mmCIF file of C-alpha atoms in Angstrom:
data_model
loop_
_atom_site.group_PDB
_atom_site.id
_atom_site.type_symbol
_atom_site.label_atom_id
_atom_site.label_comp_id
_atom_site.label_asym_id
_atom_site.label_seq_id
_atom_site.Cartn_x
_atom_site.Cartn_y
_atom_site.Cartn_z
ATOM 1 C CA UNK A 23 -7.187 -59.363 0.764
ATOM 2 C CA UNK A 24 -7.017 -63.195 1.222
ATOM 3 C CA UNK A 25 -2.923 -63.126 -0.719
ATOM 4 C CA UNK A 26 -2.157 -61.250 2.646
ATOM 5 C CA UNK A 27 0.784 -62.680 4.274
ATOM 6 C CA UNK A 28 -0.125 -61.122 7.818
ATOM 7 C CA UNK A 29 -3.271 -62.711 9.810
ATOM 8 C CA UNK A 30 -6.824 -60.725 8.291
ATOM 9 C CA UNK A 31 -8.069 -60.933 11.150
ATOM 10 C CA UNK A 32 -5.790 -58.434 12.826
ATOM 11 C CA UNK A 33 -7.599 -55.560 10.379
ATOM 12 C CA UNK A 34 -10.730 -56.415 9.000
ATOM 13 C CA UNK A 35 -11.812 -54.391 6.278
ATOM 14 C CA UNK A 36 -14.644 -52.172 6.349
ATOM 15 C CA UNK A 37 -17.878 -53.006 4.564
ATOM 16 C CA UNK A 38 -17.110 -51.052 1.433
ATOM 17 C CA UNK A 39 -17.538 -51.952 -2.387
ATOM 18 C CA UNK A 40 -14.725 -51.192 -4.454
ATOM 19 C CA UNK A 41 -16.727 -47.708 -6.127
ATOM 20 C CA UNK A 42 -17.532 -47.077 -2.536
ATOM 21 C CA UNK A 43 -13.558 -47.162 -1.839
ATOM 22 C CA UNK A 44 -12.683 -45.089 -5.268
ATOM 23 C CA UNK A 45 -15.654 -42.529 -4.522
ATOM 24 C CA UNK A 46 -14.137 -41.557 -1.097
ATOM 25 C CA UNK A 47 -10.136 -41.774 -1.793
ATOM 26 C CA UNK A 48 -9.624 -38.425 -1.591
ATOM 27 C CA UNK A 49 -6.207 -36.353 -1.904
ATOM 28 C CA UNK A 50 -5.131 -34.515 0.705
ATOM 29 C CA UNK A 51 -2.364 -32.583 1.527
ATOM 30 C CA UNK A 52 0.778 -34.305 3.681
ATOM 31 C CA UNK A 53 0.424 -31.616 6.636
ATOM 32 C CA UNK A 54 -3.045 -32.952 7.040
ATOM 33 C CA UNK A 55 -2.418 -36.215 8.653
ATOM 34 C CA UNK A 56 -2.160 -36.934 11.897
ATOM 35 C CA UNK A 57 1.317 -38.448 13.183
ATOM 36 C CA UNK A 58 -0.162 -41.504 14.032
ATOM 37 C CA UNK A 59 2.345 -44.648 12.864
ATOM 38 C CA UNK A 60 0.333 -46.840 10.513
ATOM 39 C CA UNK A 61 0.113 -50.545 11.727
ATOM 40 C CA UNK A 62 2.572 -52.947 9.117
ATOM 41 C CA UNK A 63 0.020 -55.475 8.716
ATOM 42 C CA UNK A 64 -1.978 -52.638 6.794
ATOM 43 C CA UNK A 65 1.179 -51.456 5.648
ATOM 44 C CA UNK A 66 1.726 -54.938 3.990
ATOM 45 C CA UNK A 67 -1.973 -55.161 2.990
ATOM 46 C CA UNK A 68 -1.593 -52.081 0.671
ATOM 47 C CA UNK A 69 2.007 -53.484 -0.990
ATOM 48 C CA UNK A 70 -0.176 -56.534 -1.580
ATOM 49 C CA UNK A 71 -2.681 -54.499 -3.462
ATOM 50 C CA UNK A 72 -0.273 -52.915 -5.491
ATOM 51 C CA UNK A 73 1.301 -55.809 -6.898
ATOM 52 C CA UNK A 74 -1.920 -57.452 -8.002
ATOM 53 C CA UNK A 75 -2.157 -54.035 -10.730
ATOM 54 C CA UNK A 76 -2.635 -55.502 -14.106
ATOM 55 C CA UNK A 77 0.568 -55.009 -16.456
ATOM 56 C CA UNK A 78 1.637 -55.829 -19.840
ATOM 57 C CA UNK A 79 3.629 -59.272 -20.494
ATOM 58 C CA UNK A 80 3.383 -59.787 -16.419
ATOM 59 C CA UNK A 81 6.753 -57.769 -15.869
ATOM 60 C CA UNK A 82 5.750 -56.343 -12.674
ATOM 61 C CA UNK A 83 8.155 -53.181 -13.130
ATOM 62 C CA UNK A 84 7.441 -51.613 -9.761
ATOM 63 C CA UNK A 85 9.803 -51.954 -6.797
ATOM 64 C CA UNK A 86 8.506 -50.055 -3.991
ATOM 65 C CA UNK A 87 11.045 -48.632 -0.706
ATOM 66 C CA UNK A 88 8.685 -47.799 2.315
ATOM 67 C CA UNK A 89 9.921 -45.524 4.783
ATOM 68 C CA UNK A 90 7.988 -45.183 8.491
ATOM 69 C CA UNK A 91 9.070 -43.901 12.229
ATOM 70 C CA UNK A 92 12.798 -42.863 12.260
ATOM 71 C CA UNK A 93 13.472 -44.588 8.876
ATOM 72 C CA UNK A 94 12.278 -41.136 7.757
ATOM 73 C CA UNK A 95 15.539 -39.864 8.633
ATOM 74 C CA UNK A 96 17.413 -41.089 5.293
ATOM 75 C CA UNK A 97 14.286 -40.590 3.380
ATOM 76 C CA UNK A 98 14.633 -36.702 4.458
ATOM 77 C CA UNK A 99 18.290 -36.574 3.527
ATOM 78 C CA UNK A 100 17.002 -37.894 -0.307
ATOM 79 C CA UNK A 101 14.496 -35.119 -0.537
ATOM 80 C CA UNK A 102 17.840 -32.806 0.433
ATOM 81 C CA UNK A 103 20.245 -34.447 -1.611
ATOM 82 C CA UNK A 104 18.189 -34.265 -4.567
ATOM 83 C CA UNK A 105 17.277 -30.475 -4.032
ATOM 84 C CA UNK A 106 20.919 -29.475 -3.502
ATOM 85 C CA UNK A 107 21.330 -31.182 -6.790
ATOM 86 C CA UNK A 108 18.464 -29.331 -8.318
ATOM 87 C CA UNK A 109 18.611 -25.661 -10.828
ATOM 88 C CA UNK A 110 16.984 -24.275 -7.600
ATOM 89 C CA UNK A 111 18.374 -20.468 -7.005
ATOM 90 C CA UNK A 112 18.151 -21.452 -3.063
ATOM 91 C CA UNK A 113 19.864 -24.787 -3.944
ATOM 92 C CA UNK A 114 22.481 -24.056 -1.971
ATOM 93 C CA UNK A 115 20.832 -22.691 1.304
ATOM 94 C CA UNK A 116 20.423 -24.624 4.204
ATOM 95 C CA UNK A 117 17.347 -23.273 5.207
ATOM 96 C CA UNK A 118 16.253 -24.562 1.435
ATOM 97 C CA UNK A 119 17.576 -27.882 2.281
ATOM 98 C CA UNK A 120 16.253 -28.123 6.433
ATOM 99 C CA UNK A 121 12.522 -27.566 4.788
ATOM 100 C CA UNK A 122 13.174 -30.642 2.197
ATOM 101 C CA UNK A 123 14.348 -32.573 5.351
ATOM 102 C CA UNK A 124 10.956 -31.550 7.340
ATOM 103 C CA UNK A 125 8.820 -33.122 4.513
ATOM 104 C CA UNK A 126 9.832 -36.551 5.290
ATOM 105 C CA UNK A 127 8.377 -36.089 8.617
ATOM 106 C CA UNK A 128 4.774 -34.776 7.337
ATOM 107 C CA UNK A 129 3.629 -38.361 6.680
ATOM 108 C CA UNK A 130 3.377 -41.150 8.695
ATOM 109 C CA UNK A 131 4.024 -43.587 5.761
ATOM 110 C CA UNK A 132 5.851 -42.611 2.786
ATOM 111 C CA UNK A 133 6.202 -45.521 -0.106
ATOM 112 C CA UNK A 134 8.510 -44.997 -2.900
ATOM 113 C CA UNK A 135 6.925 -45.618 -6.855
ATOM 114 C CA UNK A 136 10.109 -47.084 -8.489
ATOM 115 C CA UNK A 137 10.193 -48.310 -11.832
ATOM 116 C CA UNK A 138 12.255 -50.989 -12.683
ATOM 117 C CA UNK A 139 12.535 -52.500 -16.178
ATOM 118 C CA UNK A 140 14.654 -55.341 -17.718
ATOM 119 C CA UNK A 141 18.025 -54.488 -19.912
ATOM 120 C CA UNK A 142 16.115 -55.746 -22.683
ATOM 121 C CA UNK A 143 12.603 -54.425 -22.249
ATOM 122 C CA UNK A 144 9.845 -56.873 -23.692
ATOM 123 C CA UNK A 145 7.437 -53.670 -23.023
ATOM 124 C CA UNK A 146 7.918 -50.381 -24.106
ATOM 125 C CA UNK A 147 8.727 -47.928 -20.890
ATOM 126 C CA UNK A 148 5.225 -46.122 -21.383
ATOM 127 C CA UNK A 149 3.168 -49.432 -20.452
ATOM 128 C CA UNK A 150 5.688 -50.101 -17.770
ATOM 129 C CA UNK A 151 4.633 -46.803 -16.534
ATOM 130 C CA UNK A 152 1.063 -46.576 -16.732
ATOM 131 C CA UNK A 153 1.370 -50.186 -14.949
ATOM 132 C CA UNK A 154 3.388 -48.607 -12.020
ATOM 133 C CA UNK A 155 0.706 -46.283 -11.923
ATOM 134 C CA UNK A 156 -2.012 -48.879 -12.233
ATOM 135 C CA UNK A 157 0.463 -50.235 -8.669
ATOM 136 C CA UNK A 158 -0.372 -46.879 -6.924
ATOM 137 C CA UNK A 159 -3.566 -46.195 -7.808
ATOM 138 C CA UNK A 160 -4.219 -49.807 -6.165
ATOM 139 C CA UNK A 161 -2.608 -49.105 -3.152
ATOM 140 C CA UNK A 162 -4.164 -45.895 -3.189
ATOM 141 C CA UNK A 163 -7.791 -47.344 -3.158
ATOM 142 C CA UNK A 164 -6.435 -49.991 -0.464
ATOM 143 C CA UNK A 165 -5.539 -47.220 1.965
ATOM 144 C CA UNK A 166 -8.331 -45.487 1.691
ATOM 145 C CA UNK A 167 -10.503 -49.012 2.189
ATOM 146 C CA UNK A 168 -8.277 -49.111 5.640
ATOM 147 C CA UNK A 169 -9.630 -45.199 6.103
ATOM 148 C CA UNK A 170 -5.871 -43.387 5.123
ATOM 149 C CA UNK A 171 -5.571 -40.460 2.946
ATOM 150 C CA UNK A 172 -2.723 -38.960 1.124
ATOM 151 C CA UNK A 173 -1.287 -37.423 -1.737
ATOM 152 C CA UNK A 174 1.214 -38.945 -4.914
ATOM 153 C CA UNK A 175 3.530 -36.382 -4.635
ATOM 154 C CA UNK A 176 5.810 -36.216 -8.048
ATOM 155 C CA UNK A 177 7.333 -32.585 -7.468
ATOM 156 C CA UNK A 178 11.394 -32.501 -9.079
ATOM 157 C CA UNK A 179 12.617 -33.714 -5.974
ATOM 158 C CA UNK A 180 10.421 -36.675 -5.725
ATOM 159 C CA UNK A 181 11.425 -37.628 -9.406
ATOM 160 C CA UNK A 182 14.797 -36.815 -9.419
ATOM 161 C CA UNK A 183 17.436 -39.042 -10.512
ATOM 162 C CA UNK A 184 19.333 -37.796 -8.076
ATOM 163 C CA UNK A 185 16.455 -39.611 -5.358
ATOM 164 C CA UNK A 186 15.881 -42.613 -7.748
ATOM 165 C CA UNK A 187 20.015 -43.517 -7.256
ATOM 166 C CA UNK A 188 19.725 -43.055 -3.595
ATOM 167 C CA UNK A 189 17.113 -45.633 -3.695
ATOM 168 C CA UNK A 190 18.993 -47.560 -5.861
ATOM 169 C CA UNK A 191 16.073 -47.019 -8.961
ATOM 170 C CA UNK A 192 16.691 -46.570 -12.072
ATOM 171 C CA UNK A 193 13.301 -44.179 -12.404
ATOM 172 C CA UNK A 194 11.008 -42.653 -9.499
ATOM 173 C CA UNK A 195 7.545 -41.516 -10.370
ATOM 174 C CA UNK A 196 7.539 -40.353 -6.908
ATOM 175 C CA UNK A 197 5.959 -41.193 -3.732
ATOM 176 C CA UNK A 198 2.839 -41.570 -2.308
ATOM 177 C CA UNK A 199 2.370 -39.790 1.631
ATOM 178 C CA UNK A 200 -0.262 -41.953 3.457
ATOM 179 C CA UNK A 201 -1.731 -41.154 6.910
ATOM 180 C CA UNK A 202 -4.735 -40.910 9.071
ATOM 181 C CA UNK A 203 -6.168 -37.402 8.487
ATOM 182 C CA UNK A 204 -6.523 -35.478 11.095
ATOM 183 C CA UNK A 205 -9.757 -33.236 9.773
ATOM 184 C CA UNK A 206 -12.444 -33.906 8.125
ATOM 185 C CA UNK A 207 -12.124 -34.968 4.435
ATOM 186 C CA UNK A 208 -12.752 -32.515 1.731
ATOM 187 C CA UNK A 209 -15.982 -33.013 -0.598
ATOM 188 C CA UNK A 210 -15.763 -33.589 -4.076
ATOM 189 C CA UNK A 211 -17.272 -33.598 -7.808
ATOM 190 C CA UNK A 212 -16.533 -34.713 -10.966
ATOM 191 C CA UNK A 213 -18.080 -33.426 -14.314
ATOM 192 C CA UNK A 214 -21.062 -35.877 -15.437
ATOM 193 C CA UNK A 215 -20.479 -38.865 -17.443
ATOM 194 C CA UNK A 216 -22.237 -37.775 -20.101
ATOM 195 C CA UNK A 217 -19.810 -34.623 -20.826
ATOM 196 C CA UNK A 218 -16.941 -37.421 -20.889
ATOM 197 C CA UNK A 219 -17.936 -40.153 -22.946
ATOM 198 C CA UNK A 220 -19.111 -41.007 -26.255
ATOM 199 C CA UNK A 221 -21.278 -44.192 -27.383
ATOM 200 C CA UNK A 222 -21.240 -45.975 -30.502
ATOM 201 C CA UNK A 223 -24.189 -48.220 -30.476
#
């Protein structure tokens, strides 16, 4: 956290190792957060994770848009424009395109996952994605670290082309929905190690 622009001080993090931080990010769904804003020096603090993410040739491909309080509005008219541009059979309903519009305003924080590459890529677009990802899942763990939950949410809308040229993106791997939640946070498992890995010793 020391990179951070904005004074640490303001938001000290919480005594947590990193596989403390990736054993409790959990994903929950966008009408589980409470509509509390989140501050923008932890707002910052999670961008600044992101574009630490480890990526091939040092391209940094990701270009993020955040979108809090009323700035929500034009995100909501994306999630409509891109629906009314969808094969949807209710495409053309407005009651269709009024329930895209109320997503927007689920989440506190919304922050685009745009990927950006050169007109003459050095990397092939597959590592440019998996480093995009490598973005999220960074700011993903830094959220959580600063006790926010959320969901990626990649649905057609949130990966349409139609949204990735209202951003002005050439690709969207769509958006992560960050909040406080407002119950408590669900358990979880994973299968043990030993079904997913193989040694060669």
């Amino acid at each position: 956290m020391n990179a951070v622009t904005a004074d640490p001080a303001a938001f000290p993090p919480p005594a947590l190792t990193v596989l403390d931080v990736i054993r409790t990010r959990r994903t929950v769904d966008i009408g589980l957060l409470k509509p509390d804003a989140v501050p923008r020096a932890v707002v910052e603090a999670i961008l600044e994770a992101g574009i630490w993410a480890p990526n091939h040739g040092r391209t940094e491909p990701w270009r993020f848009t955040v979108f809090t309080g009323a700035g929500r509005a034009r995100l909501a008219e994306v999630f409509a424009q891109a629906y009314a541009a969808s094969t949807a059979p209710d495409r053309d309903s407005e009651a269709a395109l009024e329930a895209q519009r109320a997503r927007a305003w689920r989440a506190p924080l919304w922050i685009s996952l745009e990927l950006h590459m050169p007109e003459k890529p050095k990397m092939p677009e597959w590592e440019e994605q998996a480093a995009l990802a490598c973005a999220a899942q960074n700011m993903w763990l830094a959220a959580t670290a600063f006790g926010l939950v959320g969901k990626w949410v990649s649905g057609p809308v949130m990966v349409s082309p139609v949204a990735a040229q209202a951003l002005g993106a050439p690709k969207l791997l769509g958006l992560l929905g960050l909040g406080y939640p407002a119950a408590e946070l669900p358990s979880a498992n994973r299968a043990p190690l030993a079904d997913k890995v193989t040694w060669v010793e």
